[in-house]
Short mmCIF file of C-alpha atoms in Angstrom, two decimals:
data_model
loop_
_atom_site.label_atom_id
_atom_site.label_comp_id
_atom_site.label_asym_id
_atom_site.label_seq_id
_atom_site.Cartn_x
_atom_site.Cartn_y
_atom_site.Cartn_z
CA THR A 1 47.73 134.89 50.32
CA VAL A 2 48.72 131.51 48.91
CA LEU A 3 52.33 132.65 48.65
CA VAL A 4 52.31 133.89 52.23
CA ALA A 5 50.79 130.62 53.41
CA ALA A 6 53.36 128.64 51.46
CA LEU A 7 56.17 130.70 52.91
CA ALA A 8 54.70 130.23 56.38
CA GLY A 9 54.68 126.48 55.80
CA VAL A 10 58.32 126.53 54.72
CA VAL A 11 59.27 128.52 57.80
CA ALA A 12 57.36 126.10 60.02
CA LEU A 13 59.04 123.11 58.43
CA ALA A 14 62.42 124.80 58.80
CA GLY A 15 61.66 125.48 62.45
CA MET A 16 60.74 121.84 63.02
CA GLY A 17 63.93 120.73 61.33
CA ALA A 18 65.95 123.07 63.54
CA ARG A 19 64.56 121.58 66.72
CA ALA A 20 67.11 119.48 68.57
CA GLU A 21 66.02 116.05 69.71
CA VAL A 22 66.14 115.34 73.41
CA ARG A 23 69.32 113.44 74.12
CA LEU A 24 71.21 112.13 77.14
CA PRO A 25 74.85 111.70 78.13
CA ALA A 26 76.34 108.26 77.52
CA VAL A 27 76.24 107.45 81.25
CA PHE A 28 72.42 107.43 81.03
CA SER A 29 72.09 104.28 78.99
CA GLU A 30 71.01 100.64 79.08
CA HIS A 31 72.16 98.64 82.15
CA MET A 32 72.88 101.80 84.17
CA VAL A 33 72.79 101.91 87.98
CA LEU A 34 71.39 104.90 89.88
CA GLN A 35 72.34 105.74 93.46
CA GLN A 36 69.73 104.73 96.02
CA GLY A 37 68.47 106.99 98.78
CA VAL A 38 69.40 110.33 97.16
CA ALA A 39 67.78 112.79 94.79
CA ALA A 40 69.41 111.35 91.67
CA PRO A 41 70.32 113.94 89.01
CA VAL A 42 69.26 113.33 85.41
CA TRP A 43 70.34 115.73 82.66
CA GLY A 44 70.71 116.13 78.94
CA TRP A 45 70.08 118.45 76.01
CA ALA A 46 67.10 119.64 74.00
CA THR A 47 65.90 122.68 72.09
CA PRO A 48 66.18 125.81 74.29
CA GLY A 49 62.90 126.30 76.11
CA GLU A 50 61.72 122.75 75.40
CA ALA A 51 59.79 120.97 78.17
CA VAL A 52 61.25 117.57 79.12
CA THR A 53 59.52 114.86 81.17
CA VAL A 54 61.48 112.17 83.03
CA GLU A 55 59.78 109.03 84.40
CA LEU A 56 61.17 106.17 86.47
CA GLY A 57 59.54 103.70 88.84
CA GLY A 58 56.29 105.62 89.15
CA GLN A 59 57.98 109.01 89.54
CA THR A 60 57.47 111.82 87.03
CA VAL A 61 59.57 114.99 87.06
CA LYS A 62 59.79 117.83 84.58
CA ALA A 63 62.50 120.18 83.38
CA THR A 64 62.90 122.92 80.80
CA ALA A 65 65.95 123.27 78.57
CA GLY A 66 67.84 126.50 79.19
CA ALA A 67 69.18 129.00 76.68
CA GLU A 68 72.12 126.74 75.84
CA GLY A 69 69.88 123.70 75.46
CA ARG A 70 70.85 121.92 78.65
CA TRP A 71 68.28 120.65 81.12
CA ARG A 72 68.55 118.96 84.50
CA CYS A 73 66.16 117.51 87.05
CA ARG A 74 66.31 115.24 90.08
CA LEU A 75 64.34 112.11 90.78
CA GLY A 76 63.21 111.71 94.35
CA PRO A 77 65.17 109.31 96.58
CA LEU A 78 65.05 105.87 94.98
CA ALA A 79 64.76 102.46 96.60
CA ALA A 80 67.20 99.72 95.60
CA GLY A 81 65.99 97.33 92.96
CA GLY A 82 65.33 96.84 89.28
CA PRO A 83 65.04 96.33 86.43
CA LEU A 84 63.26 99.59 85.67
CA VAL A 85 62.71 101.66 82.55
CA LEU A 86 63.88 105.29 82.46
CA THR A 87 61.79 107.36 80.06
CA VAL A 88 62.76 110.82 78.86
CA ALA A 89 60.35 112.65 76.56
CA GLY A 90 60.27 115.99 74.78
CA ALA A 91 59.94 116.39 71.05
CA ASN A 92 61.06 112.75 70.94
CA ARG A 93 60.96 109.90 73.42
CA ILE A 94 63.85 107.85 74.83
CA GLU A 95 63.38 104.61 76.76
CA ILE A 96 66.35 103.17 78.65
CA GLN A 97 65.90 99.54 79.64
CA ASP A 98 67.39 97.48 82.46
CA VAL A 99 67.98 100.34 84.90
CA HIS A 100 68.86 99.30 88.43
CA VAL A 101 69.11 101.24 91.69
CA GLY A 102 71.73 100.50 94.32
CA GLU A 103 75.18 101.73 95.29
CA VAL A 104 77.29 103.71 92.82
CA TRP A 105 80.99 104.39 93.25
CA PHE A 106 83.30 106.46 91.07
CA CYS A 107 86.59 104.64 90.40
CA GLY A 108 89.47 106.94 89.47
CA GLY A 109 93.25 107.06 89.26
CA GLN A 110 96.09 105.79 87.15
CA SER A 111 97.33 102.38 86.01
CA ASN A 112 96.61 100.49 89.24
CA MET A 113 92.95 101.46 88.87
CA GLU A 114 93.04 100.80 85.12
CA PHE A 115 94.69 97.37 85.72
CA PRO A 116 92.20 94.78 84.36
CA LEU A 117 90.88 91.73 86.14
CA GLU A 118 92.38 89.48 83.45
CA ARG A 119 95.87 90.37 84.79
CA ALA A 120 95.13 90.02 88.51
CA ASN A 121 95.92 87.07 90.75
CA ASN A 122 93.84 83.97 89.99
CA ALA A 123 92.44 85.73 86.94
CA ALA A 124 90.94 82.67 85.27
CA ALA A 125 89.05 81.65 88.40
CA GLU A 126 87.94 85.20 89.14
CA ILE A 127 86.60 85.69 85.61
CA ALA A 128 84.80 82.33 85.61
CA ALA A 129 83.12 83.26 88.91
CA ALA A 130 82.07 86.74 87.74
CA LYS A 131 78.40 85.81 87.35
CA ASP A 132 76.60 88.52 89.32
CA PRO A 133 74.61 90.70 86.87
CA ARG A 134 73.88 93.16 89.68
CA ILE A 135 77.42 94.52 89.22
CA ARG A 136 77.81 96.90 86.26
CA MET A 137 80.70 99.10 85.13
CA PHE A 138 80.75 102.22 82.98
CA THR A 139 84.25 102.96 81.65
CA ALA A 140 84.84 106.43 80.25
CA ARG A 141 87.15 106.83 77.29
CA ASN A 142 90.22 108.87 78.17
CA VAL A 143 90.18 112.33 76.61
CA VAL A 144 92.64 115.17 77.25
CA ALA A 145 90.81 118.48 76.89
CA ALA A 146 91.83 122.12 77.35
CA GLU A 147 88.35 123.04 78.61
CA PRO A 148 85.69 121.06 80.51
CA ARG A 149 83.70 118.87 78.13
CA GLU A 150 80.02 118.04 78.33
CA GLU A 151 80.15 114.48 76.99
CA VAL A 152 82.37 111.42 77.17
CA ASP A 153 82.23 108.08 75.36
CA GLY A 154 81.44 104.94 77.32
CA ARG A 155 78.80 102.34 78.02
CA TRP A 156 77.49 100.30 80.91
CA VAL A 157 78.58 96.65 80.85
CA VAL A 158 76.93 93.94 82.94
CA CYS A 159 79.27 91.67 84.87
CA SER A 160 79.65 88.20 83.36
CA PRO A 161 82.48 85.77 82.61
CA GLU A 162 82.45 87.17 79.08
CA THR A 163 82.91 90.81 80.16
CA ALA A 164 84.60 90.95 83.58
CA GLY A 165 88.13 90.32 82.36
CA LYS A 166 88.30 93.85 80.96
CA PHE A 167 86.87 95.46 84.09
CA SER A 168 89.11 97.49 86.38
CA ALA A 169 90.23 94.76 88.78
CA LEU A 170 90.23 96.98 91.86
CA GLY A 171 86.92 98.57 90.90
CA TYR A 172 85.22 95.25 90.23
CA LEU A 173 86.58 93.49 93.33
CA PHE A 174 85.62 96.45 95.52
CA GLY A 175 82.17 96.45 93.96
CA ARG A 176 81.83 92.73 94.56
CA GLU A 177 82.61 93.24 98.25
CA ILE A 178 80.03 96.03 98.54
CA CYS A 179 77.42 94.05 96.62
CA GLY A 180 77.97 91.08 98.91
CA VAL A 181 77.55 92.96 102.18
CA ARG A 182 74.88 95.47 101.10
CA ASN A 183 72.94 93.00 98.91
CA VAL A 184 72.02 95.63 96.32
CA PRO A 185 73.08 96.34 92.73
CA VAL A 186 76.43 98.12 92.43
CA GLY A 187 77.39 100.53 89.67
CA LEU A 188 81.04 101.42 89.07
CA VAL A 189 81.73 104.56 87.05
CA HIS A 190 85.35 104.23 85.97
CA ALA A 191 87.79 106.83 84.60
CA SER A 192 91.52 106.14 84.89
CA ALA A 193 94.66 106.31 82.79
CA GLY A 194 98.11 104.83 83.33
CA TRP A 195 101.14 107.03 83.96
CA THR A 196 99.13 110.11 84.90
CA PRO A 197 99.91 112.60 87.67
CA ALA A 198 97.32 113.97 90.07
CA GLU A 199 97.31 117.39 88.40
CA ALA A 200 95.90 115.85 85.20
CA TRP A 201 92.80 114.89 87.21
CA THR A 202 92.52 118.12 89.23
CA PRO A 203 90.08 120.91 88.27
CA ARG A 204 91.83 124.01 86.98
CA GLU A 205 90.18 126.20 89.62
CA ALA A 206 91.69 124.04 92.37
CA LEU A 207 95.20 124.46 90.94
CA LEU A 208 94.89 128.19 90.31
CA GLY A 209 93.40 128.70 93.77
CA HIS A 210 96.49 127.33 95.53
CA PRO A 211 99.56 129.60 95.59
CA ASP A 212 101.96 126.64 95.46
CA LEU A 213 100.13 124.80 92.68
CA ARG A 214 99.03 127.48 90.25
CA TYR A 215 102.39 127.29 88.47
CA ILE A 216 101.39 123.83 87.21
CA ALA A 217 98.37 125.21 85.36
CA GLU A 218 100.33 128.23 84.15
CA ARG A 219 103.21 126.06 82.90
CA TRP A 220 100.77 124.06 80.77
CA ASP A 221 99.12 127.26 79.55
CA ALA A 222 102.54 128.32 78.30
CA VAL A 223 103.05 124.94 76.58
CA ALA A 224 99.73 125.29 74.77
CA ALA A 225 100.44 128.87 73.72
CA ALA A 226 103.91 128.01 72.41
CA TYR A 227 102.95 124.78 70.67
CA PRO A 228 102.00 126.03 67.15
CA GLU A 229 105.30 127.87 66.70
CA ALA A 230 107.31 125.11 68.41
CA LYS A 231 105.67 122.49 66.19
CA ALA A 232 106.53 124.48 63.05
CA ARG A 233 110.16 124.76 64.17
CA TYR A 234 110.25 121.05 64.93
CA GLU A 235 108.82 120.09 61.53
CA LYS A 236 111.42 122.28 59.81
CA ALA A 237 114.19 120.77 61.93
CA MET A 238 112.94 117.26 61.14
CA ALA A 239 112.99 117.97 57.41
CA GLU A 240 116.56 119.25 57.65
CA TRP A 241 117.53 116.26 59.79
CA GLN A 242 115.99 113.82 57.34
CA ALA A 243 117.97 115.33 54.48
CA ALA A 244 121.19 115.26 56.52
CA SER A 245 120.46 111.71 57.67
CA ASP A 246 119.87 110.49 54.12
CA LYS A 247 123.08 112.15 52.97
CA ALA A 248 125.08 110.63 55.83
CA LYS A 249 123.67 107.19 55.06
CA ALA A 250 124.59 107.53 51.38
CA GLU A 251 128.13 108.52 52.35
CA GLY A 252 128.45 105.73 54.89
CA ARG A 253 128.57 108.09 57.85
CA GLU A 254 126.63 108.05 61.15
CA ALA A 255 123.41 110.04 61.03
CA PRO A 256 123.16 113.19 63.19
CA PRO A 257 120.98 113.02 66.34
CA GLN A 258 117.28 113.38 65.69
CA PRO A 259 115.63 116.60 66.98
CA SER A 260 113.39 116.35 70.02
CA GLY A 261 109.73 117.18 69.63
CA PRO A 262 108.04 120.01 71.54
CA ALA A 263 105.88 119.47 74.60
CA ASP A 264 102.42 118.57 73.31
CA PRO A 265 99.39 120.14 75.03
CA GLN A 266 97.50 116.90 74.34
CA PHE A 267 99.96 114.94 76.49
CA ILE A 268 98.17 112.99 79.24
CA HIS A 269 100.11 114.89 81.92
CA ARG A 270 98.42 118.17 80.97
CA ALA A 271 97.13 119.98 84.03
CA SER A 272 93.35 119.38 84.34
CA GLY A 273 93.32 117.69 80.92
CA LEU A 274 91.85 114.35 81.96
CA TYR A 275 89.57 115.96 84.51
CA ASN A 276 88.16 118.14 81.74
CA GLY A 277 87.80 115.31 79.25
CA SER A 278 86.85 112.27 81.31
CA VAL A 279 85.55 113.35 84.74
CA HIS A 280 83.74 116.66 84.27
CA PRO A 281 81.25 115.16 81.77
CA LEU A 282 80.16 112.65 84.43
CA ILE A 283 79.43 115.25 87.12
CA PRO A 284 76.97 115.44 88.92
CA TYR A 285 76.00 111.78 88.40
CA GLY A 286 74.71 110.40 91.69
CA VAL A 287 77.44 108.43 93.48
CA ARG A 288 77.91 107.20 97.02
CA GLY A 289 81.58 108.16 96.90
CA VAL A 290 84.94 107.91 95.14
CA ILE A 291 87.61 105.23 95.29
CA TRP A 292 91.03 106.33 94.06
CA TYR A 293 94.33 104.60 93.29
CA GLN A 294 97.00 107.00 92.03
CA GLY A 295 100.26 108.57 93.13
CA GLU A 296 103.10 106.66 91.53
CA THR A 297 103.60 109.28 88.79
CA ASN A 298 103.98 111.97 91.47
CA ASP A 299 106.73 110.12 93.34
CA SER A 300 109.43 112.66 92.44
CA ARG A 301 107.21 115.36 93.97
CA GLY A 302 106.04 113.32 96.94
CA TYR A 303 106.21 116.21 99.39
CA GLN A 304 104.20 118.45 97.08
CA TYR A 305 101.50 115.76 96.97
CA ARG A 306 100.50 116.76 100.51
CA LYS A 307 99.07 119.92 98.87
CA LEU A 308 98.15 118.54 95.45
CA PHE A 309 96.08 115.56 96.61
CA PRO A 310 93.81 117.59 98.94
CA ALA A 311 93.39 120.12 96.13
CA LEU A 312 92.16 117.31 93.88
CA ILE A 313 89.79 115.97 96.54
CA ASN A 314 88.36 119.39 97.39
CA GLY A 315 88.14 120.25 93.69
CA TRP A 316 86.03 117.19 92.98
CA ARG A 317 83.83 117.89 95.98
CA ALA A 318 83.26 121.45 94.81
CA ALA A 319 82.39 120.25 91.30
CA TRP A 320 79.88 117.74 92.69
CA GLY A 321 78.55 120.31 95.14
CA ARG A 322 79.12 117.85 97.97
CA GLU A 323 81.54 118.81 100.74
CA ASP A 324 80.87 115.44 102.34
CA LEU A 325 81.60 113.33 99.24
CA PRO A 326 83.44 110.25 100.59
CA PHE A 327 86.89 109.92 99.05
CA LEU A 328 88.63 106.62 99.79
CA PHE A 329 92.04 105.78 98.41
CA VAL A 330 94.76 103.16 98.24
CA GLN A 331 98.19 104.07 99.57
CA VAL A 332 100.83 103.10 97.03
CA ALA A 333 102.47 99.72 97.59
CA ASN A 334 106.07 98.68 98.15
CA VAL A 335 108.11 98.44 94.97
CA LEU A 336 111.73 98.22 93.71
CA PRO A 337 114.50 96.13 95.34
CA PRO A 338 114.43 96.13 99.17
CA ASP A 339 116.60 98.74 100.82
CA PRO A 340 119.29 97.03 102.96
CA THR A 341 119.88 100.20 104.99
CA PRO A 342 117.58 103.09 105.95
CA VAL A 343 117.55 105.78 103.26
CA ASP A 344 115.54 108.85 102.38
CA SER A 345 112.81 107.64 100.06
CA GLU A 346 110.63 109.37 97.49
CA TRP A 347 108.03 106.63 97.79
CA ALA A 348 107.93 106.91 101.59
CA GLU A 349 107.38 110.66 101.31
CA LEU A 350 104.56 110.11 98.83
CA ARG A 351 102.92 107.61 101.19
CA GLU A 352 103.25 110.12 104.02
CA SER A 353 101.51 112.76 101.92
CA GLN A 354 98.71 110.33 101.15
CA ALA A 355 98.26 109.54 104.82
CA LEU A 356 98.17 113.26 105.67
CA ALA A 357 95.13 113.62 103.40
CA LEU A 358 93.20 111.72 106.07
CA ALA A 359 93.02 115.05 107.90
CA LEU A 360 90.25 115.93 105.45
CA PRO A 361 86.81 114.78 106.62
CA HIS A 362 85.11 111.84 104.93
CA THR A 363 88.33 110.26 103.69
CA GLY A 364 89.78 106.81 104.22
CA MET A 365 92.89 104.89 103.20
CA ALA A 366 93.75 101.25 102.52
CA VAL A 367 97.40 100.37 103.22
CA THR A 368 99.18 98.00 100.79
CA ILE A 369 102.78 98.28 102.00
CA ASP A 370 102.91 94.49 102.46
CA ILE A 371 101.41 93.26 99.17
CA GLY A 372 103.47 95.03 96.52
CA GLU A 373 105.96 93.49 94.11
CA GLU A 374 109.65 94.25 93.77
CA LYS A 375 109.71 94.18 89.98
CA ASP A 376 106.28 95.55 89.13
CA VAL A 377 104.63 98.80 90.14
CA HIS A 378 101.31 97.01 89.51
CA PRO A 379 100.70 94.49 92.31
CA LYS A 380 98.55 91.61 91.11
CA ASN A 381 96.95 91.04 94.50
CA LYS A 382 94.07 93.39 93.84
CA GLN A 383 91.80 91.13 95.89
CA GLU A 384 93.37 92.13 99.20
CA ALA A 385 93.65 95.78 98.21
CA ALA A 386 89.94 95.78 97.32
CA ARG A 387 89.00 93.96 100.53
CA ARG A 388 90.83 96.52 102.65
CA LEU A 389 89.32 99.41 100.72
CA ALA A 390 85.86 97.89 101.13
CA LEU A 391 86.46 97.63 104.89
CA VAL A 392 87.14 101.37 104.90
CA ALA A 393 83.89 101.99 103.03
CA ARG A 394 81.92 99.68 105.29
CA ALA A 395 83.18 101.40 108.44
CA THR A 396 83.36 105.05 107.40
CA VAL A 397 80.56 105.33 104.83
CA TYR A 398 78.08 102.60 105.75
CA GLY A 399 78.61 102.76 109.52
CA GLU A 400 79.39 99.09 110.08
CA ASP A 401 81.31 98.09 113.19
CA VAL A 402 84.28 96.53 111.39
CA PRO A 403 88.02 97.22 111.76
CA CYS A 404 89.18 99.21 108.76
CA SER A 405 92.69 100.38 109.62
CA GLY A 406 95.94 98.93 110.77
CA PRO A 407 97.89 100.51 113.64
CA VAL A 408 98.37 104.27 113.26
CA TYR A 409 101.27 105.96 115.06
CA LYS A 410 100.03 108.23 117.86
CA ALA A 411 102.89 109.24 120.17
CA MET A 412 106.39 108.40 121.37
CA ARG A 413 108.40 108.71 124.53
CA VAL A 414 112.06 107.99 125.23
CA GLU A 415 113.11 105.94 128.24
CA ASP A 416 116.87 105.48 128.61
CA ASP A 417 118.06 104.14 125.23
CA ALA A 418 114.66 102.96 123.99
CA VAL A 419 111.75 104.62 122.20
CA HIS A 420 108.24 103.59 123.20
CA LEU A 421 105.66 104.02 120.43
CA ALA A 422 101.90 104.21 121.03
CA PHE A 423 99.26 103.54 118.37
CA ASP A 424 95.62 104.01 117.56
CA HIS A 425 93.57 101.29 115.83
CA VAL A 426 95.23 98.40 117.68
CA HIS A 427 91.98 96.37 117.40
CA GLY A 428 92.74 93.63 119.91
CA GLY A 429 96.47 94.17 120.10
CA LEU A 430 99.67 94.62 118.14
CA VAL A 431 101.30 91.60 116.54
CA ALA A 432 104.23 90.72 114.31
CA GLY A 433 102.90 89.21 111.11
CA GLY A 434 103.95 85.70 110.25
CA ASP A 435 105.07 84.96 113.82
CA ALA A 436 108.44 86.47 112.91
CA ALA A 437 110.44 89.00 114.86
CA LEU A 438 109.12 92.52 114.46
CA SER A 439 111.04 94.39 111.77
CA GLY A 440 110.98 97.47 109.56
CA PHE A 441 111.88 99.97 112.32
CA ALA A 442 114.82 102.37 112.12
CA ILE A 443 116.12 104.63 114.89
CA ALA A 444 118.29 107.75 114.96
CA GLY A 445 119.93 110.10 117.40
CA ALA A 446 120.51 113.82 117.06
CA ASP A 447 122.93 113.14 114.19
CA ARG A 448 119.91 112.07 112.10
CA ARG A 449 121.65 108.86 111.02
CA PHE A 450 119.11 106.07 110.91
CA VAL A 451 119.97 102.43 111.54
CA TYR A 452 117.64 99.46 111.65
CA ALA A 453 116.62 98.58 115.18
CA GLU A 454 115.35 95.79 117.37
CA ALA A 455 111.64 96.18 118.01
CA ARG A 456 109.20 94.24 120.16
CA VAL A 457 105.57 94.51 121.15
CA VAL A 458 104.99 95.36 124.82
CA GLY A 459 101.28 95.63 125.53
CA ASP A 460 99.84 98.18 123.12
CA GLU A 461 103.24 99.72 122.48
CA VAL A 462 106.26 98.94 120.34
CA VAL A 463 109.63 99.38 122.04
CA VAL A 464 112.50 100.19 119.68
CA ARG A 465 116.25 100.29 120.41
CA ASN A 466 119.67 99.85 118.87
CA ALA A 467 122.70 99.60 121.15
CA ALA A 468 124.62 101.93 118.84
CA VAL A 469 122.10 104.75 119.40
CA THR A 470 122.32 105.58 123.09
CA ALA A 471 120.25 108.78 122.93
CA PRO A 472 117.50 108.17 120.37
CA VAL A 473 115.30 111.02 119.16
CA ALA A 474 113.40 109.63 116.17
CA VAL A 475 111.96 106.43 114.72
CA ARG A 476 110.80 105.55 111.23
CA TYR A 477 108.77 102.53 110.19
CA ALA A 478 108.45 101.08 106.68
CA TRP A 479 110.25 104.19 105.47
CA ALA A 480 111.68 103.01 102.15
CA ASN A 481 110.71 102.36 98.56
CA ASN A 482 110.40 98.69 99.46
CA PRO A 483 110.86 98.33 103.22
CA ALA A 484 112.33 94.93 104.01
CA GLY A 485 110.15 92.82 106.28
CA CYS A 486 107.85 95.47 107.74
CA ASN A 487 105.38 93.29 109.62
CA LEU A 488 103.52 95.26 112.29
CA TYR A 489 99.82 94.42 112.26
CA ASN A 490 96.85 94.53 114.59
CA ARG A 491 94.90 91.42 115.48
CA ALA A 492 92.39 92.28 112.77
CA GLY A 493 95.16 91.41 110.30
CA LEU A 494 95.60 94.94 108.96
CA PRO A 495 99.10 96.38 108.42
CA ALA A 496 100.43 99.43 110.21
CA VAL A 497 100.52 102.72 108.33
CA PRO A 498 104.14 103.64 107.46
CA PHE A 499 105.28 106.62 109.52
CA ARG A 500 108.10 108.74 110.88
CA THR A 501 108.21 110.55 114.22
CA ASP A 502 110.52 113.30 112.94
CA ASP A 503 109.79 116.29 110.72
CA TRP A 504 113.27 116.61 109.26
CA PRO A 505 113.60 117.98 105.70
CA ALA A 506 112.29 115.58 103.09
CA LYS A 507 114.16 114.39 100.01
CA THR A 508 111.46 115.80 97.71
CA GLN A 509 110.66 118.88 99.77
CA ASP A 510 111.87 121.31 97.11
CA SER A 511 110.96 119.19 94.08
CA THR A 512 108.53 121.00 91.79
CA ALA A 513 109.75 120.10 88.28
CA LEU A 514 107.10 118.61 86.01
CA PHE A 515 107.83 115.73 83.68
CA ILE A 516 107.96 118.05 80.68
CA ASP A 517 110.63 120.12 82.45
CA GLN A 518 112.76 117.09 83.29
CA HIS A 519 112.91 115.63 79.77
#
């Protein structure tokens, strides 16, 4: 009997040791911000079957860990405020201090979202003024993963002059605008990586579900499958090259060319890789919506982006289980030397594809065609980009009566040798910015040869003509990598969306090669 009792005690102790402590994802941590007015999800891990109790602000909810040890519950709609303490208890107890409730936005994209405040215009003054502790940012560490991950590294950081310099400039400045007009805490959940294409951030199911995009996922599957053998061949080739190089050096000869390495499945361009590693672990954290700044790395496939970008948006919405998830984005800015004559433009086609995404409900776009930089794909004027993006949020998400868009091309008609263009979102009238002559318009006849044209505002229309084009059929505006002098605005001070009236074949229409196929 004593032996049986002793053995029973050992088994009990072993069972206690095997129990997993209740734990939470990194995004549930000190200084966090929860979304107000919604049933905010809270989740984590525990021993399968373990009861978990979550408490916040007088609310108590319970959950039970499933067979795989994951549990999830939802707090009832929360009122803005703080600080609060979030308590999660099972076999152990976790207390998270300094929790606030307000507006939460997910900030995603590539280098223009990653771009830190310390590099933006007036950085020193902006950092010195960053004294609002109601603004907090969680930055996820970038991870490329073959399969969706459950966790990501990161921590919430409170805005201060000591911390704000490292914040995403666009994310922080957007959050500051929202905090100012809504007068509530603002949380910014940030995941971005420079030089990344949209497919790296798109769920695999969204790529495979589109007949024109599934090849991207399949191409990367092939890279991953071939990598072990390709790596072994490369290492052998490198050893042979090193020996030949050493011999050539000893003999005073030029070394042979070094072998190229194989495509690496951990490369940041991997289809769905960054979504799996840095976004999926944060879903379904309660957010008001998404702000997005990306596209530059897809410029060579600008026409394809009209399919790829909606696939990304719809893929994120499906993952969050929210068809109405607001998705607001920045249209890529002007860059590279100005084009002296009208040309087909990869960047213009990418911008067009971005604008076409506005056909999806609950989307919005901030235009930055007038605040880019010739020699830098990263405009430093993130203040104006953030202000315009915040206007979109205020109008389309928060229902404020504020102008949020510049003129948007609506229709055209030809009278004699002139094209008359009509616009939506004129907001008090069309104007030429800077009191200069209207510019940035090109006109073409049936020969499809565009030339820059004279343009003037007549009422709520723009009339475009060039004496050399006596029978015009099409007009383009700001249709270039860096359109010289495009200056059509409305009286709200917002720039017109670049456009073309034709649907002639695009420069990138048949471009489908991925970076790994081009190099």
